[in-house]
PDB file of C-alpha atoms and ligand atoms in Angstrom:
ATOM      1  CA  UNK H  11       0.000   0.000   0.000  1.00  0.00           C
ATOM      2  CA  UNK H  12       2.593   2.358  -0.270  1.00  0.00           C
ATOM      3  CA  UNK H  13       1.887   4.509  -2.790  1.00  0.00           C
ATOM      4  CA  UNK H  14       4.574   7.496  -2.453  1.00  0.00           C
ATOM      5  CA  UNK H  15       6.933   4.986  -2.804  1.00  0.00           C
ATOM      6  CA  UNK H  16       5.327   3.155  -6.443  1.00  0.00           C
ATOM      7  CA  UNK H  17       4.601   6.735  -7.568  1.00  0.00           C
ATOM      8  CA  UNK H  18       8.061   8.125  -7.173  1.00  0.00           C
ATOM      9  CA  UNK H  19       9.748   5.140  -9.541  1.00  0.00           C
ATOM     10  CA  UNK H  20       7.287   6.366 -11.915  1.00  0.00           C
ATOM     11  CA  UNK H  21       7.735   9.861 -11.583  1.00  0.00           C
ATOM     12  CA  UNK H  22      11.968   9.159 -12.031  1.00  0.00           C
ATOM     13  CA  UNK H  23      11.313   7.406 -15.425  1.00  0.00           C
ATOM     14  CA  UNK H  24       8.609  10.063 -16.874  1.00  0.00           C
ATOM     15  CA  UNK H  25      11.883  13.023 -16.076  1.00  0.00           C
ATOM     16  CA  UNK H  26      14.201  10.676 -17.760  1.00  0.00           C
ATOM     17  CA  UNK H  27      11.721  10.133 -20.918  1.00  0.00           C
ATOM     18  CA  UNK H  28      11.170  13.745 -20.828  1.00  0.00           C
ATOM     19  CA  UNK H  29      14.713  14.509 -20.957  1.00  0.00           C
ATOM     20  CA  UNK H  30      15.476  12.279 -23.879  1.00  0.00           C
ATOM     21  CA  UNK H  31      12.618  14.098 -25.481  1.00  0.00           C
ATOM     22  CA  UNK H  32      14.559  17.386 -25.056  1.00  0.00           C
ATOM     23  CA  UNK H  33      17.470  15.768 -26.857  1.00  0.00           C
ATOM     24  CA  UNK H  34      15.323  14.982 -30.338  1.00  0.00           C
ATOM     25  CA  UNK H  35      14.461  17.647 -32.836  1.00  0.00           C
ATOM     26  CA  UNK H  36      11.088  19.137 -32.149  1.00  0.00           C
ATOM     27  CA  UNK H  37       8.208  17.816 -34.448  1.00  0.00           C
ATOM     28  CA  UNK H  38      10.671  15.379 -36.268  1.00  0.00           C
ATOM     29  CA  UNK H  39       9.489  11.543 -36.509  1.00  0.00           C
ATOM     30  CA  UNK H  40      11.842  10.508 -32.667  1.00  0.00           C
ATOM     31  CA  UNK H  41      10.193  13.478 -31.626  1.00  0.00           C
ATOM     32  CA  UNK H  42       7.163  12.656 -32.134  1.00  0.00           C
ATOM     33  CA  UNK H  43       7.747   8.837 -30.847  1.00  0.00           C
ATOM     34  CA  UNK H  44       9.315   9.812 -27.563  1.00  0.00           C
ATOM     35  CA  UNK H  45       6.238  12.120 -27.262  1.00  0.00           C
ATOM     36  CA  UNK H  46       3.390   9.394 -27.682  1.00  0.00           C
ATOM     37  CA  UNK H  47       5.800   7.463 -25.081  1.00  0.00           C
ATOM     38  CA  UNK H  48       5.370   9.749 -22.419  1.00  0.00           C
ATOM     39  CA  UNK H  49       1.673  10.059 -23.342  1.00  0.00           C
ATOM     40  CA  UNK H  50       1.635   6.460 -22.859  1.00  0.00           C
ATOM     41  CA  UNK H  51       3.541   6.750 -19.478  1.00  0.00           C
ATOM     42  CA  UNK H  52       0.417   9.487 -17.999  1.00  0.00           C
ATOM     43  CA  UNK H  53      -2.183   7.284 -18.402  1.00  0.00           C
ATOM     44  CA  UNK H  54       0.058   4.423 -17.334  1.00  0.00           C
ATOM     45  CA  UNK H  55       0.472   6.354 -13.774  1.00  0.00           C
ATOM     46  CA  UNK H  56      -3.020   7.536 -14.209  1.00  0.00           C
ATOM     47  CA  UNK H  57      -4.556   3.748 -14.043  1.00  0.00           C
ATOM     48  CA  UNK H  58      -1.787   2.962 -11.590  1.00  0.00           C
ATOM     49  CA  UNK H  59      -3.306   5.286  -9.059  1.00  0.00           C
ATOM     50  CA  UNK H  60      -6.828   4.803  -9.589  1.00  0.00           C
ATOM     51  CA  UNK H  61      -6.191   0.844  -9.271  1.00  0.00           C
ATOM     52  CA  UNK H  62      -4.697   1.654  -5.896  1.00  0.00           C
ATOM     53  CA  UNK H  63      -7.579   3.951  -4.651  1.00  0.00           C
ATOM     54  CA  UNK H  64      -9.639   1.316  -5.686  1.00  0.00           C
ATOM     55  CA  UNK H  65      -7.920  -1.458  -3.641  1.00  0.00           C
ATOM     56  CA  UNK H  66      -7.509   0.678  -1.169  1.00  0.00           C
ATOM     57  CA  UNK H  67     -10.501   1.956  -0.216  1.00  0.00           C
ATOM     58  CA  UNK H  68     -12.258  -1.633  -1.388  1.00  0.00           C
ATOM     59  CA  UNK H  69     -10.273  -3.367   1.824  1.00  0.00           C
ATOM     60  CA  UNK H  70     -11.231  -0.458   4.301  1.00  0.00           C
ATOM     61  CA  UNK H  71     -15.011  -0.869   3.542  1.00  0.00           C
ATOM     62  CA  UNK H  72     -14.667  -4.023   4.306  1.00  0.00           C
ATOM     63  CA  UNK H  73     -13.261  -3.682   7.508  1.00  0.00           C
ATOM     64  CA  UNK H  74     -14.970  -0.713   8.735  1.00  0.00           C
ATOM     65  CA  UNK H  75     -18.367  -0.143   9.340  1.00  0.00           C
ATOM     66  CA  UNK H  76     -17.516   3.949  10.011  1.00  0.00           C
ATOM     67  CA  UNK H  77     -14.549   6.130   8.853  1.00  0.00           C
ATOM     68  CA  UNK H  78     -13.530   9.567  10.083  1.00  0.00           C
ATOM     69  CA  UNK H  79     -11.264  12.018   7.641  1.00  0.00           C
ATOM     70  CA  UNK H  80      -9.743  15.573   8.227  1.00  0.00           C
ATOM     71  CA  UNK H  81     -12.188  17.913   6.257  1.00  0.00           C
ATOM     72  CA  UNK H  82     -10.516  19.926   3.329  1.00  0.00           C
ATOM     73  CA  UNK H  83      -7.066  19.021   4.090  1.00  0.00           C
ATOM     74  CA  UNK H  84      -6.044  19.310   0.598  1.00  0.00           C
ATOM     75  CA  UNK H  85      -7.773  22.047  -0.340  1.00  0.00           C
ATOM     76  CA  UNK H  86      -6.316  24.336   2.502  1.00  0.00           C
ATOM     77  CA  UNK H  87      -2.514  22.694   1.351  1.00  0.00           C
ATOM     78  CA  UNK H  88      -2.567  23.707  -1.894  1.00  0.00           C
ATOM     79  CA  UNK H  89      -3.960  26.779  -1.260  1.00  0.00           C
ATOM     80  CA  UNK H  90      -1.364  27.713   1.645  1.00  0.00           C
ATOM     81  CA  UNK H  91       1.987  26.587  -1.044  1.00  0.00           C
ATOM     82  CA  UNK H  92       0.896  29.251  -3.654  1.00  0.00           C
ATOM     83  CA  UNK H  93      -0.092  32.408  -2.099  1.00  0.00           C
ATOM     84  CA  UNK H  94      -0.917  35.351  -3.612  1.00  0.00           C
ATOM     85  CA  UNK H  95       0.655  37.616  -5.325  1.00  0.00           C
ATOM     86  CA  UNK H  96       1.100  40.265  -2.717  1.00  0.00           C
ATOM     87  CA  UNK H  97       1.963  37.764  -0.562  1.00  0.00           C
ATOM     88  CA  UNK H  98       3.608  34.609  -1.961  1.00  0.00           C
ATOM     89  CA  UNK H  99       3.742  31.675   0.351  1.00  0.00           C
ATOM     90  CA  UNK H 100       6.415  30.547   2.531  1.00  0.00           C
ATOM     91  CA  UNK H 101       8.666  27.976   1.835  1.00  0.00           C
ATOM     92  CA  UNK H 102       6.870  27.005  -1.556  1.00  0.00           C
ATOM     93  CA  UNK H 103       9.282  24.480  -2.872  1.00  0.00           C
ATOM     94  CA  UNK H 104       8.954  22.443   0.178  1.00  0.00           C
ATOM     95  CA  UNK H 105       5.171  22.755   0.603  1.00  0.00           C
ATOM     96  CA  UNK H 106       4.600  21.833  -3.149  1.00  0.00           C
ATOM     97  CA  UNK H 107       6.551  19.300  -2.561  1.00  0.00           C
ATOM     98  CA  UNK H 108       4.380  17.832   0.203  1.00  0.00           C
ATOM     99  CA  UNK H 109       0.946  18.912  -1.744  1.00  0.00           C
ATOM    100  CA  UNK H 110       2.570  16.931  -4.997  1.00  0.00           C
ATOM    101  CA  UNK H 111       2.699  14.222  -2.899  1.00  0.00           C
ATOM    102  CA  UNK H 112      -0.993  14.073  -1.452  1.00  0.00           C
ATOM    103  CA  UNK H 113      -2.082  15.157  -4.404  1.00  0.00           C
ATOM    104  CA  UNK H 114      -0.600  12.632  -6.467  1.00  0.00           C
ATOM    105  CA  UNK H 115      -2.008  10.054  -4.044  1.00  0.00           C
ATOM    106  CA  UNK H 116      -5.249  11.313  -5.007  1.00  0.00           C
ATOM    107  CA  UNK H 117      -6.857  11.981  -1.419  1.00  0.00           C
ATOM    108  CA  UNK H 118      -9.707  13.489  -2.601  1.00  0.00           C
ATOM    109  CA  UNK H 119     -10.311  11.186  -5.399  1.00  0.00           C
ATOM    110  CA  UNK H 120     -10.035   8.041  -2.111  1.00  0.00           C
ATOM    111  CA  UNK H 121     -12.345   9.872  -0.066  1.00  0.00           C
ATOM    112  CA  UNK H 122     -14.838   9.708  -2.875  1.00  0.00           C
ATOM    113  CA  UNK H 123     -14.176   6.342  -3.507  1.00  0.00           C
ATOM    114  CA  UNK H 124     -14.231   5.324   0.045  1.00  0.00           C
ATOM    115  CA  UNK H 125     -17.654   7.426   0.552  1.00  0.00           C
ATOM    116  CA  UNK H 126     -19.561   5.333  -1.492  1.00  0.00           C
ATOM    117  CA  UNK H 127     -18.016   2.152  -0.544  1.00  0.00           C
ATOM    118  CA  UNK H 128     -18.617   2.872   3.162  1.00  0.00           C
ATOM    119  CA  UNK H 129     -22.537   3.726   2.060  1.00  0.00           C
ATOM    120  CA  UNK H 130     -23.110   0.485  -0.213  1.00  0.00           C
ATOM    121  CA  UNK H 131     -21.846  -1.374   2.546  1.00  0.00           C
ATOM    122  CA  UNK H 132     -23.966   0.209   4.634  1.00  0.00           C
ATOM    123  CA  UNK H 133     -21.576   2.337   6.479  1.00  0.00           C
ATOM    124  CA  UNK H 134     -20.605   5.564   6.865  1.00  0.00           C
ATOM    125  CA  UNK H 135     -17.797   7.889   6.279  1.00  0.00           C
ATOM    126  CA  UNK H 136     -17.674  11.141   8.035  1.00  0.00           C
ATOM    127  CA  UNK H 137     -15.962  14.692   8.411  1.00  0.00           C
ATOM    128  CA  UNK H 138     -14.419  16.386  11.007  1.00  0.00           C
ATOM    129  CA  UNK H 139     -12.864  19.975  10.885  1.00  0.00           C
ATOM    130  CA  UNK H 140      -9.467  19.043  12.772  1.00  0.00           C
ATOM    131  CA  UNK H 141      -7.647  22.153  12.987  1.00  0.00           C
ATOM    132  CA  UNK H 142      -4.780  21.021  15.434  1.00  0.00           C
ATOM    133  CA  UNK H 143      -4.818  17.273  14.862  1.00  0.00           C
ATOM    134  CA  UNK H 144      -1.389  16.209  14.891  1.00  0.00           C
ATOM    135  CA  UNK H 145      -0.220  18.659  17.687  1.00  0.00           C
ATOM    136  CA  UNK H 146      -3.143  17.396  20.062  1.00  0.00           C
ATOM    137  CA  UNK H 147      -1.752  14.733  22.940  1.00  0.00           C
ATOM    138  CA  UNK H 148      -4.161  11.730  22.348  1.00  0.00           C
ATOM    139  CA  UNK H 149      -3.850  10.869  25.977  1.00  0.00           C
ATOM    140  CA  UNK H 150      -7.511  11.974  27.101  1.00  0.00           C
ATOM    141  CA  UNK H 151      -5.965  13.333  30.737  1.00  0.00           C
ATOM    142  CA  UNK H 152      -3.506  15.515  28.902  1.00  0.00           C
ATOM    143  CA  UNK H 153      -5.030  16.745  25.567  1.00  0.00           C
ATOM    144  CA  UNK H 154      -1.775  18.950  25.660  1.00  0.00           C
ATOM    145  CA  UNK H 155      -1.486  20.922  22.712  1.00  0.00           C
ATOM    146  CA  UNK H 156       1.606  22.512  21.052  1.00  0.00           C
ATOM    147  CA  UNK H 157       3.871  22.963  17.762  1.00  0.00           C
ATOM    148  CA  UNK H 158       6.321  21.594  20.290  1.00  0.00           C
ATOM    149  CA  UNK H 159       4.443  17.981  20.384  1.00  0.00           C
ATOM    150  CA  UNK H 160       5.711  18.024  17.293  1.00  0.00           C
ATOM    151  CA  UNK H 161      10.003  17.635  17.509  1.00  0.00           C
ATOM    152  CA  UNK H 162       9.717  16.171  13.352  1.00  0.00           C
ATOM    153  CA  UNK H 163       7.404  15.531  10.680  1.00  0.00           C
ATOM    154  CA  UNK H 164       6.528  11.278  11.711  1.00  0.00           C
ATOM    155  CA  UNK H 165       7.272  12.136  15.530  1.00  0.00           C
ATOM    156  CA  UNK H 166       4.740  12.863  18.720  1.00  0.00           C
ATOM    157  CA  UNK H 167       6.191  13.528  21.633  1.00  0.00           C
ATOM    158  CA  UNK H 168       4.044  15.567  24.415  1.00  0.00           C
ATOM    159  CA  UNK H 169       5.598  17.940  26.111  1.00  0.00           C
ATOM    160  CA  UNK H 170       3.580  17.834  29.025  1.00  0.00           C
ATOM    161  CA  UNK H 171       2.798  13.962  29.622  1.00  0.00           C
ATOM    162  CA  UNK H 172       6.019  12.804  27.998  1.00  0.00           C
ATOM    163  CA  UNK H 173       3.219  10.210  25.621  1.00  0.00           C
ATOM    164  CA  UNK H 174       5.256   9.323  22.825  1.00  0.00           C
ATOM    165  CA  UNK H 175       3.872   7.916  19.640  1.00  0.00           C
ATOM    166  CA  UNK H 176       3.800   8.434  15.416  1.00  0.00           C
ATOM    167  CA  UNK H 177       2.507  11.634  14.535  1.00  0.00           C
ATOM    168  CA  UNK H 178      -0.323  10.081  11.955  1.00  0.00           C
ATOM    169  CA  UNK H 179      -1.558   7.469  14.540  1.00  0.00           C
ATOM    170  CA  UNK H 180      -1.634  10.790  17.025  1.00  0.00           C
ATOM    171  CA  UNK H 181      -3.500  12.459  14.627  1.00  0.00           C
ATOM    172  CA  UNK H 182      -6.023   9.337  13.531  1.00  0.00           C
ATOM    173  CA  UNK H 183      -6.609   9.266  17.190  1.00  0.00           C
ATOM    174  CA  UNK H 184      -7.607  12.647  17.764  1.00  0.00           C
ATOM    175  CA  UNK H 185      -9.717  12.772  14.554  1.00  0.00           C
ATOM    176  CA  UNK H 186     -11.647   9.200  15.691  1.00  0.00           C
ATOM    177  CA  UNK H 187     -12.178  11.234  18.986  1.00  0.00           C
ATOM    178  CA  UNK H 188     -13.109  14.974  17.411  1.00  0.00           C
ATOM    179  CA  UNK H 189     -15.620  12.449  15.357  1.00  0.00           C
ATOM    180  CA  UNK H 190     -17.279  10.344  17.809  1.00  0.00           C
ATOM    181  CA  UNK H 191     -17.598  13.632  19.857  1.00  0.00           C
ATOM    182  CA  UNK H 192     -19.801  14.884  17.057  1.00  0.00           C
ATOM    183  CA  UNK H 193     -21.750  12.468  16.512  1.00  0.00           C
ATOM    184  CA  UNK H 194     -22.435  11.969  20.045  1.00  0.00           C
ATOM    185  CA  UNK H 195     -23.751  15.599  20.294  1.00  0.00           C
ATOM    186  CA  UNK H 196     -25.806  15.568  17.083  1.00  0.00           C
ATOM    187  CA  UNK H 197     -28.716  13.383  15.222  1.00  0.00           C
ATOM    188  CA  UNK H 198     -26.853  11.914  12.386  1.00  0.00           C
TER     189      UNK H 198
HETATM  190 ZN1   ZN C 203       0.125  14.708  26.938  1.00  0.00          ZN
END
């Protein structure tokens, strides 16, 4: 299920097609073959991912009967790398970076797919706005929050209850508790 990893061996063969198209004369008949290739290559990564969204969110459903997600974390990602023009984003190269990469995992396009799974199977998937997620201690004593919970990008550590744990299953945790809260406090 790793699908950063699969995508990146693709991505390192579509620059080095790309390159040897820079190498042929434009419009001449290599030109035009190295072209189609890398035509070829899109939709080949194109199917890839949607056969892995697929898969993906086929074994979930199966498993699950309900599914929480962070609402618009995408959107608010891509937004924050680009800026405006007045005021162009920090640190864009590293933030498109990290957008590329949940982009080209095709969140949005899971959560779809997972949606409707969840609701054939007679389940349910569900949002919740999650604004400090992965800086949130998970220990329900502490709830602790801070950038500093965060020493690097895979690591929890709380400051205040020493909990230690991986930042995404922190941040799972907190949105399976923000969830359940809401339901709990409102008619589905
Ligand atoms: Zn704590």
């Amino acid at each position: 299920m790793d699908a950063p990893g699969w995508f990146r061996r693709y991505e390192t063969k579509l620059v080095w097609e790309m390159r040897k198209l820079s190498r042929k004369k434009r419009f001449s008949r290599n030109w035009q073959k190295q072209k189609a290739r890398i035509q070829r290559l899109h939709a080949h990564i194109a199917n890839a991912r949607r056969d892995f969204l697929h898969k993906t969110s086929t074994a979930i459903s199966k498993t699950h009967a309900m599914v929480f997600v962070e609402e618009l974390r995408i959107q608010k990602m891509s937004k924050s790398a680009k800026g405006t023009k007045e005021n162009p984003g920090k640190n864009v190269r590293a933030k498109s970076g990290l957008n590329k990469a949940i982009l080209d995992q095709g969140w949005f396009t899971f959560q779809t797919f997972l949606g409707y799974k969840l609701h054939w199977s007679g389940g349910w998937l569900g949002t919740v706005p999650a604004p400090y997620t992965s800086q949130t201690c998970p220990v329900p004593e502490c709830g602790h929050v801070s950038q500093a919970n965060r020493p690097t990008q895979s690591k929890f550590r709380c400051e205040q209850c020493r909990y230690e744990g991986n930042a995404d299953t922190v941040g799972a945790m907190n949105i399976l508790r923000a969830g359940l809260a809401r339901i709990a406090c409102s008619p589905v």
